[in-house]
Amino acid sequence: MEATAPAPEVICFETHPDRYKHLKIEVDGPVARILIDIQENEGLRPGYALKLNSYDLSVDIELADAVQRLRFEHPEVGAVIVTSGQEGVFSSGANIFMLGASTHAHKVNFCKFTNETRVSIEDATANSGQVYIAALNGVASGGGYELPQACEEIYLVDDRRSAVSLPEIPYLGVLPGTGGLTRLVDKRHVRRDIADVFVTLAEGVKGKRAVQWGLVDNVFPTSKFKESVEARALEVANGGKPDRKGVQLEALKPTEGEDRLDYQHVSMEISEDGRTATLQITVPDDVPQMPVTASDLGSAWFPLRAFRELDDALLRLRLNYPLVGLILFKTRGNAASMVAFDEQLDQHADDWFVNEVRLFIKRTLKRVDYMAKSMFAIVDEGSCFVGTLYELVLAADRSFMLEEDGVTFQMTNMNQGAYPMGNGLSRMQTRFVWDQEMANELAANRDQIDADEANDLGLITVAADDIDWDDEVRLAIEERVSLSPDSLTGMEASIRFGGPETLETKIFGRLTAWQNWIFQRPNAVGPKGALSLYGRPESPEFDFNRT
Amino acid sequence: MEATAPAPEVICFETHPDRYKHLKIEVDGPVARILIDIQENEGLRPGYALKLNSYDLSVDIELADAVQRLRFEHPEVGAVIVTSGQEGVFSSGANIFMLGASTHAHKVNFCKFTNETRVSIEDATANSGQVYIAALNGVASGGGYELPQACEEIYLVDDRRSAVSLPEIPYLGVLPGTGGLTRLVDKRHVRRDIADVFVTLAEGVKGKRAVQWGLVDNVFPTSKFKESVEARALEVANGGKPDRKGVQLEALKPTEGEDRLDYQHVSMEISEDGRTATLQITVPDDVPQMPVTASDLGSAWFPLRAFRELDDALLRLRLNYPLVGLILFKTRGNAASMVAFDEQLDQHADDWFVNEVRLFIKRTLKRVDYMAKSMFAIVDEGSCFVGTLYELVLAADRSFMLEEDGVTFQMTNMNQGAYPMGNGLSRMQTRFVWDQEMANELAANRDQIDADEANDLGLITVAADDIDWDDEVRLAIEERVSLSPDSLTGMEASIRFGGPETLETKIFGRLTAWQNWIFQRPNAVGPKGALSLYGRPESPEFDFNRT
C-alpha cells in the first residue's frame, strides 16, 4: 500500500530568487509582495501537475527562502503581502496527487517543513517587524488557507465565488494538519463548534460570513481589493526602516563527497552502515571587530554562516538520508573565539542584523528539537561547546563527556533565554522544568566546566575517562541504532518537550501526531481510502469503526 | 495484518469487590490496601495467560471500580497502598500477548480506559484526601511501573533483584504510552536525558540508583519493606476521617433490549443503521430534602445515579459499539428539579459526599470529552439542559436548538468551574478561550435562554424553527456519519482542547496520538514487528528508515 513514486535522489534546499520557479518577490519601499504563481510542470517530481496554485515541497523551499531573504536582504520592509499571481485562485493547498503518490515519510517530512516555514512567518511578524498580510484574491482551500492563517491579517476578495475552506476531512479523509486546526481555535479564535462546522464544509465560507466566523479579517469587493490591501500594508509598515541596509545571503555551496558534505564551518559525515551522521562545527580563530554598522559583517559572519550551514545539513538529513537514525554533534576550534562571538551576539542584540542572526539561530535550534532522529552530543578532546554551541548539548537526547584535563565546556549569556524552544522555555529551563530557579542559576555559571563538575551539576548525561570512553560511546551508538525507529521518534517527541505547551508545540505535537496516525490509516491511504482515490471516479469506501 | 482475536460480545464495566478475580481490597482503619493478584486464566478473552501479574482490561475494570468504591464506600480512609499479592513481582504491565492479539481499536480503547483510571487515582489523591502509595514488593515493569507513577509516592523493595523498568521501546517497539513518558518528566521530574537512558534500558533500574534518578521515592530492604510502607501510610493518612460514613454504590443493572439500554434515568438507543446512539437523561420531579448528613442521600441521589449511568453507557459505547460514530445528547424532565439538584451540589460542596459526587460528575464529563465519537446536543421540545446537564451542550461538537416558546436552557453555579476539563478550564472558558472575562460573564447568566438569545450569545451552534428543524438535524447527522471516522477522531481530539495543555491533556493528546501512530506501524504490528513477535524465537526485523 505504500506509494513509491521515486523522489529525486537529492533534494536541495538552497535556492535564490533568480532561480525561483513559482514565487516572485517584489519590494516596493516599505512594502514587499510575495506573488504565488506556481508552474504546473515544475514540481519536484514528475507524475503530478501543480494545478490551481497547489504546491509541493519545491514551492515551500522557495517560500522559506523568500521569508528568510526578506528579513536579511530587505530589512527596510515593514509589511509583506502574500498574494496570488493567478486569476481567481489564491492557492488550493498541497497537491493531492503529490500527497497520494508520496511515501509516508515524505508526507510527514513535507508537512514538518511546511509547518516550520509558517512558524517562521509568525516569527518574522512578531520579532523582525515584518508583518505578513494574506491577500486572498481568489479561492483559498486546504493548505491554501492554512498559509494565510500564519499571516497576521487575512483579507478576502468579495466576488461571490472566492471562499476560504479546509476541505481535507470531507474530500481526503485527513486533517488540515499543517496548523489549520490548531490556529483556527487558538489563534484565529474561531469558536470550537463553528470550527467543527467549517472543517466539514467542503465548499467553504465566503464574503461577510467569513468575517463573522473570524476566518478572515475583512473582505473587499474586487474593484477595491488591491488598493485596500495595499493601503492597509502601507499603514502597517508605517514607513518601514529605510535606514537599514540589507545583507545578501551568500550561497553555501558545500563540497559533496561520497557520504560526506563539507561546508565552510560545518561538516557532515555518514557512517559506513549509513545509520549515523556526525555533524561537526568548527569555530575559527579569527573574530572580526564589530563594525560601526553591524550588518557590514555580512553573511560570512561565523554565527550566521555556521548556523545556515547547520540548518541546510539538518534538512538534507531529513529528506536525503532517511536511514540515518542518530546524529552525533561534535565541535572543534577556538573557545575564546566562540566566547567573543557570543559577546557580539549578546551586546548588540538591539541591532537589527544581530537580532536577525539570533532569531535565525533560534529557528535552527528548533529545527534540531524537531528532528525525527536521535541525537547525542560528544564532548571530547578539542571540542568547543561554548555558549551558543552548548545549546546543542542541551538539545541532544544524551551527552557524553570525556574526563580529561582541558576538556571543558562553558556557558555564556546566550544560554540564558536567547534561543527559546517551541515551548517558550530555554533548553536549560526545559531540562530542569520543575525548578526554574535552579535552571536559571545553572545557566548563569561562567566557569569552564569539566566532566566531573558537569556530571555533578546534571549538565551532561555520561562522563567517562579515556579508558572507558571509546567503548561507552560505541556501545551507546550501537544500542541506539538497533532500536525500533518509530518508537524512538514517538519517545523523543514526548520527552524533549517537558513543561508547558504552546500553539507551536501543539502543532508539532498533538496535531502532527494525529495527522501521522491518519496518514497510516486505510481510510485515508488504503486502496479504497479517500486520499488514494481523490480525483478518480470511484468513491472511497470507509471502515466506519471508530477507534 | 490486523489481529482479529474475538472480543467477548459485550464487555461489562460494572463489577463489585465480591466478584473481583484479580484484586482484593483491605480496609484497616485509616489505611486501605489494594492487593494485585492477577489470575492467569481469568482474562477477558481466551488465548493468553496473565502471567507475572500482567493485566488486561478485566483487571483495569476492577481497578477502576476499587478506586471508585474506596472514595464512596470508605471515605474514612486517608491512604491507599497499592501492592502485589504475588511473590517477587509487583506487575509486569499490560499483557503483551493480549496486546499482540488485539485489534487496533481495542488497544487504543484499552489504553484510554487505563489512562482515565490512573488520572482518577491522582484525582483521589488531590481532591478526596485518599493518598495513593505504590508499594513495589517486586519487579515493576512497563504498565506495572506506569501505575505506580500515578500514585503520589513510590517505594521499592531493595532485594538486589526488584527493578522498575519501562522496556516497551527495547522489547516491543512501542511507547510506555499509558502516561509513562509524560509522568517521568513532567511529574516525577526525571531529567530528560536520564529518562532517555531509562526507557531504553530493558533491565530497568533498582536500589539506590532508582532513588537517585527519581524513579522511586525510597527503597527499603525486604525485612523492613512492609512495616516501612505501612508506617508511611499511617503517617500520610493522619488518622483518616473516622466521622465519615460511607455510601454503598448500588448496582446499575440496566435493562438490555435489542439496540437499546435502559437505566433508571439514562437511556441509550442505537439507530437502525447502527451508526448513531441517542443518550437521553431524564430529570425526575422529586428532589429529596438535603438530610443533616448528606451521605444519607445514598447512591440513589439523582446527580450520582444519573452520571454513573451515563458513565457506564459511555464505556459500553466505546467498547461494544465501535460502529457508532455519533452520539446525540438529549434531556427530558423537570427543569426546576435540576435547578434544585444543582443548588444542593453547589451549597454543600464542603460535605465530603457532595464533593465526591461533584468529582465523579467531573470525571464522567471528561470521559465525554475524550470520546472518539462525534457528539451533537439536541435542545428540543421538553429538553432539560439545566446547569450540570448544560455541560453536555458545551462538551458536544455542535448543538442544535429549536426556536419555540418554552424551549430554553439555563445555567447554574455548576457551570462556573465545578467541572474543569483536562486542560484545567471550564467548558465555557474553553469555548471562549481567548476571552476569559467574557466566558465567565456568560456563565454567570441565570436567565432561561431561548434559541434566539442562545444564538446571539454564541451558546449554541444552530438555531432552527420547527419548519426547518427536522431537516436541519437529519442532514447534519447524515453528513456527519458519512465522513471518514479517522479524520473526525483526529479533528475532534484537536479542536475540543483549545488553550492550555496540562499533564493530563498531554497524555491524552501528544502521547496517545504518537502511540496510536506506532500501533499502526509495521515495525510494531507487522508480521515481523516487535510487538507481533514478542515471546517467539524470531527476532523482529525493522525498517530503519526514520519518518
Short mmCIF file of N, CA and C in Angstrom, two decimals, chain B residues 270-360:
data_model
loop_
_atom_site.label_atom_id
_atom_site.label_comp_id
_atom_site.label_asym_id
_atom_site.label_seq_id
_atom_site.Cartn_x
_atom_site.Cartn_y
_atom_site.Cartn_z
N ILE B 270 -29.71 2.82 19.91
CA ILE B 270 -28.87 2.79 18.71
C ILE B 270 -29.77 2.89 17.48
N SER B 271 -29.38 3.72 16.54
CA SER B 271 -30.19 3.90 15.33
C SER B 271 -30.19 2.63 14.49
N GLU B 272 -31.13 2.57 13.57
CA GLU B 272 -31.29 1.37 12.77
C GLU B 272 -30.01 0.99 12.02
N ASP B 273 -29.31 2.00 11.50
CA ASP B 273 -28.08 1.70 10.74
C ASP B 273 -26.89 1.44 11.66
N GLY B 274 -27.09 1.56 12.96
CA GLY B 274 -26.02 1.26 13.90
C GLY B 274 -24.95 2.33 14.03
N ARG B 275 -25.18 3.49 13.44
CA ARG B 275 -24.13 4.50 13.37
C ARG B 275 -24.32 5.63 14.37
N THR B 276 -25.51 5.73 14.94
CA THR B 276 -25.80 6.84 15.84
C THR B 276 -26.41 6.31 17.14
N ALA B 277 -25.98 6.85 18.26
CA ALA B 277 -26.57 6.49 19.55
C ALA B 277 -27.20 7.73 20.17
N THR B 278 -28.41 7.58 20.66
CA THR B 278 -29.04 8.68 21.38
C THR B 278 -28.96 8.38 22.87
N LEU B 279 -28.31 9.29 23.60
CA LEU B 279 -28.24 9.16 25.05
C LEU B 279 -29.17 10.19 25.65
N GLN B 280 -30.15 9.73 26.36
CA GLN B 280 -31.13 10.66 26.94
C GLN B 280 -31.11 10.56 28.45
N ILE B 281 -31.07 11.71 29.09
CA ILE B 281 -31.11 11.76 30.55
C ILE B 281 -32.43 12.41 30.96
N THR B 282 -33.14 11.77 31.87
CA THR B 282 -34.42 12.33 32.32
C THR B 282 -34.32 12.73 33.79
N VAL B 283 -34.67 13.97 34.05
CA VAL B 283 -34.59 14.50 35.41
C VAL B 283 -35.92 14.23 36.11
N PRO B 284 -35.87 13.64 37.30
CA PRO B 284 -37.12 13.30 38.00
C PRO B 284 -37.82 14.55 38.55
N ASP B 285 -39.07 14.39 38.91
CA ASP B 285 -39.81 15.51 39.52
C ASP B 285 -39.40 15.74 40.96
N ASP B 286 -39.16 14.64 41.66
CA ASP B 286 -38.93 14.79 43.10
C ASP B 286 -37.47 15.02 43.44
N VAL B 287 -37.27 15.99 44.31
CA VAL B 287 -35.92 16.26 44.80
C VAL B 287 -35.94 16.03 46.31
N PRO B 288 -35.13 15.12 46.79
CA PRO B 288 -35.15 14.88 48.25
C PRO B 288 -34.61 16.08 49.01
N GLN B 289 -35.14 16.31 50.20
CA GLN B 289 -34.56 17.32 51.09
C GLN B 289 -33.11 16.93 51.39
N MET B 290 -32.28 17.93 51.55
CA MET B 290 -30.91 17.62 51.96
C MET B 290 -30.94 17.19 53.42
N PRO B 291 -30.55 15.93 53.71
CA PRO B 291 -30.55 15.49 55.11
C PRO B 291 -29.42 16.14 55.91
N VAL B 292 -29.49 16.00 57.22
CA VAL B 292 -28.43 16.57 58.07
C VAL B 292 -27.08 16.01 57.65
N THR B 293 -27.05 14.71 57.41
CA THR B 293 -25.83 14.08 56.90
C THR B 293 -26.06 13.79 55.42
N ALA B 294 -25.36 14.53 54.58
CA ALA B 294 -25.64 14.46 53.14
C ALA B 294 -25.50 13.04 52.60
N SER B 295 -24.57 12.28 53.17
CA SER B 295 -24.34 10.95 52.63
C SER B 295 -25.55 10.03 52.84
N ASP B 296 -26.51 10.44 53.68
CA ASP B 296 -27.74 9.66 53.82
C ASP B 296 -28.55 9.66 52.52
N LEU B 297 -28.23 10.58 51.61
CA LEU B 297 -28.88 10.57 50.31
C LEU B 297 -28.62 9.26 49.58
N GLY B 298 -27.45 8.72 49.82
CA GLY B 298 -27.12 7.42 49.23
C GLY B 298 -26.87 7.51 47.74
N SER B 299 -26.59 6.35 47.16
CA SER B 299 -26.19 6.35 45.75
C SER B 299 -27.41 6.46 44.83
N ALA B 300 -28.60 6.54 45.40
CA ALA B 300 -29.79 6.75 44.56
C ALA B 300 -29.99 8.24 44.24
N TRP B 301 -29.25 9.09 44.92
CA TRP B 301 -29.37 10.53 44.66
C TRP B 301 -29.15 10.80 43.17
N PHE B 302 -30.08 11.51 42.56
CA PHE B 302 -30.08 11.65 41.11
C PHE B 302 -28.73 12.07 40.50
N PRO B 303 -28.07 13.10 41.01
CA PRO B 303 -26.82 13.51 40.34
C PRO B 303 -25.80 12.38 40.28
N LEU B 304 -25.72 11.59 41.32
CA LEU B 304 -24.76 10.49 41.32
C LEU B 304 -25.24 9.34 40.44
N ARG B 305 -26.46 8.94 40.67
CA ARG B 305 -27.02 7.80 39.93
C ARG B 305 -27.00 8.07 38.41
N ALA B 306 -27.48 9.24 38.03
CA ALA B 306 -27.59 9.53 36.59
C ALA B 306 -26.21 9.56 35.93
N PHE B 307 -25.23 10.15 36.61
CA PHE B 307 -23.90 10.22 35.98
C PHE B 307 -23.18 8.88 36.04
N ARG B 308 -23.48 8.05 37.03
CA ARG B 308 -22.93 6.68 36.99
C ARG B 308 -23.51 5.93 35.80
N GLU B 309 -24.78 6.16 35.54
CA GLU B 309 -25.41 5.50 34.39
C GLU B 309 -24.81 6.02 33.08
N LEU B 310 -24.64 7.34 33.02
CA LEU B 310 -24.05 7.92 31.81
C LEU B 310 -22.65 7.37 31.59
N ASP B 311 -21.87 7.30 32.67
CA ASP B 311 -20.51 6.80 32.59
C ASP B 311 -20.47 5.38 32.04
N ASP B 312 -21.34 4.55 32.57
CA ASP B 312 -21.41 3.17 32.13
C ASP B 312 -21.79 3.09 30.65
N ALA B 313 -22.75 3.91 30.25
CA ALA B 313 -23.20 3.91 28.86
C ALA B 313 -22.07 4.35 27.92
N LEU B 314 -21.31 5.36 28.34
CA LEU B 314 -20.19 5.85 27.51
C LEU B 314 -19.16 4.75 27.30
N LEU B 315 -18.84 4.02 28.38
CA LEU B 315 -17.84 2.96 28.27
C LEU B 315 -18.33 1.83 27.38
N ARG B 316 -19.60 1.48 27.53
CA ARG B 316 -20.14 0.44 26.65
C ARG B 316 -20.12 0.90 25.20
N LEU B 317 -20.42 2.17 24.97
CA LEU B 317 -20.40 2.69 23.60
C LEU B 317 -19.01 2.54 22.99
N ARG B 318 -17.99 2.85 23.80
CA ARG B 318 -16.62 2.74 23.27
C ARG B 318 -16.26 1.33 22.87
N LEU B 319 -16.52 0.39 23.77
CA LEU B 319 -16.01 -0.97 23.54
C LEU B 319 -17.00 -1.87 22.82
N ASN B 320 -18.28 -1.67 23.05
CA ASN B 320 -19.26 -2.61 22.48
C ASN B 320 -19.95 -2.10 21.22
N TYR B 321 -19.82 -0.82 20.94
CA TYR B 321 -20.49 -0.25 19.77
C TYR B 321 -19.51 0.53 18.90
N PRO B 322 -18.49 -0.15 18.37
CA PRO B 322 -17.47 0.59 17.61
C PRO B 322 -18.04 1.28 16.37
N LEU B 323 -19.13 0.76 15.84
CA LEU B 323 -19.68 1.36 14.62
C LEU B 323 -20.37 2.70 14.87
N VAL B 324 -20.75 2.93 16.12
CA VAL B 324 -21.39 4.21 16.43
C VAL B 324 -20.37 5.33 16.29
N GLY B 325 -20.66 6.26 15.40
CA GLY B 325 -19.74 7.37 15.17
C GLY B 325 -20.25 8.68 15.71
N LEU B 326 -21.50 8.70 16.13
CA LEU B 326 -22.13 9.96 16.55
C LEU B 326 -23.04 9.71 17.74
N ILE B 327 -22.86 10.51 18.77
CA ILE B 327 -23.75 10.44 19.93
C ILE B 327 -24.64 11.68 19.92
N LEU B 328 -25.94 11.47 20.10
CA LEU B 328 -26.86 12.60 20.27
C LEU B 328 -27.22 12.68 21.75
N PHE B 329 -26.94 13.81 22.36
CA PHE B 329 -27.33 14.00 23.76
C PHE B 329 -28.70 14.67 23.81
N LYS B 330 -29.62 14.03 24.53
CA LYS B 330 -30.93 14.63 24.76
C LYS B 330 -31.23 14.63 26.25
N THR B 331 -32.09 15.53 26.65
CA THR B 331 -32.53 15.56 28.05
C THR B 331 -34.05 15.74 28.09
N ARG B 332 -34.63 15.27 29.16
CA ARG B 332 -36.06 15.42 29.40
C ARG B 332 -36.25 15.70 30.90
N GLY B 333 -37.45 16.10 31.26
CA GLY B 333 -37.77 16.16 32.69
C GLY B 333 -37.92 17.56 33.23
N ASN B 334 -37.79 17.61 34.53
CA ASN B 334 -38.20 18.77 35.31
C ASN B 334 -37.05 19.74 35.54
N ALA B 335 -37.14 20.90 34.88
CA ALA B 335 -36.05 21.88 34.98
C ALA B 335 -35.89 22.41 36.40
N ALA B 336 -37.02 22.61 37.08
CA ALA B 336 -36.94 23.14 38.45
C ALA B 336 -36.21 22.14 39.35
N SER B 337 -36.46 20.86 39.12
CA SER B 337 -35.75 19.85 39.91
C SER B 337 -34.25 19.94 39.67
N MET B 338 -33.89 20.11 38.41
CA MET B 338 -32.45 20.14 38.10
C MET B 338 -31.80 21.37 38.75
N VAL B 339 -32.52 22.48 38.74
CA VAL B 339 -32.01 23.66 39.45
C VAL B 339 -31.80 23.33 40.92
N ALA B 340 -32.76 22.60 41.49
CA ALA B 340 -32.66 22.26 42.92
C ALA B 340 -31.50 21.30 43.18
N PHE B 341 -31.33 20.31 42.31
CA PHE B 341 -30.18 19.40 42.49
C PHE B 341 -28.87 20.18 42.42
N ASP B 342 -28.80 21.09 41.46
CA ASP B 342 -27.56 21.87 41.33
C ASP B 342 -27.33 22.75 42.56
N GLU B 343 -28.42 23.26 43.15
CA GLU B 343 -28.25 24.05 44.38
C GLU B 343 -27.67 23.18 45.49
N GLN B 344 -28.15 21.95 45.56
CA GLN B 344 -27.59 21.04 46.57
C GLN B 344 -26.10 20.78 46.30
N LEU B 345 -25.78 20.55 45.02
CA LEU B 345 -24.37 20.30 44.66
C LEU B 345 -23.51 21.52 44.97
N ASP B 346 -24.08 22.68 44.78
CA ASP B 346 -23.33 23.92 44.97
C ASP B 346 -23.17 24.27 46.45
N GLN B 347 -24.29 24.19 47.17
CA GLN B 347 -24.28 24.71 48.55
C GLN B 347 -23.63 23.75 49.54
N HIS B 348 -23.52 22.51 49.18
CA HIS B 348 -22.94 21.54 50.12
C HIS B 348 -21.61 21.00 49.61
N ALA B 349 -20.92 21.82 48.86
CA ALA B 349 -19.66 21.37 48.26
C ALA B 349 -18.64 20.99 49.31
N ASP B 350 -18.77 21.52 50.53
CA ASP B 350 -17.77 21.18 51.54
C ASP B 350 -18.12 19.90 52.29
N ASP B 351 -19.26 19.32 51.98
CA ASP B 351 -19.55 17.99 52.52
C ASP B 351 -18.80 16.96 51.68
N TRP B 352 -18.19 15.98 52.35
CA TRP B 352 -17.34 15.05 51.61
C TRP B 352 -18.11 14.31 50.52
N PHE B 353 -19.37 13.92 50.82
CA PHE B 353 -20.13 13.12 49.86
C PHE B 353 -20.52 13.96 48.64
N VAL B 354 -21.02 15.15 48.90
CA VAL B 354 -21.40 16.02 47.79
C VAL B 354 -20.17 16.35 46.94
N ASN B 355 -19.06 16.61 47.61
CA ASN B 355 -17.80 16.85 46.89
C ASN B 355 -17.45 15.65 46.02
N GLU B 356 -17.63 14.46 46.58
CA GLU B 356 -17.28 13.24 45.84
C GLU B 356 -18.17 13.08 44.61
N VAL B 357 -19.44 13.44 44.76
CA VAL B 357 -20.35 13.36 43.60
C VAL B 357 -19.94 14.38 42.54
N ARG B 358 -19.60 15.58 42.97
CA ARG B 358 -19.12 16.59 42.01
C ARG B 358 -17.88 16.08 41.26
N LEU B 359 -16.97 15.46 42.01
CA LEU B 359 -15.76 14.94 41.37
C LEU B 359 -16.10 13.82 40.38
N PHE B 360 -17.09 13.02 40.75
CA PHE B 360 -17.49 11.94 39.85
C PHE B 360 -18.08 12.51 38.56
#
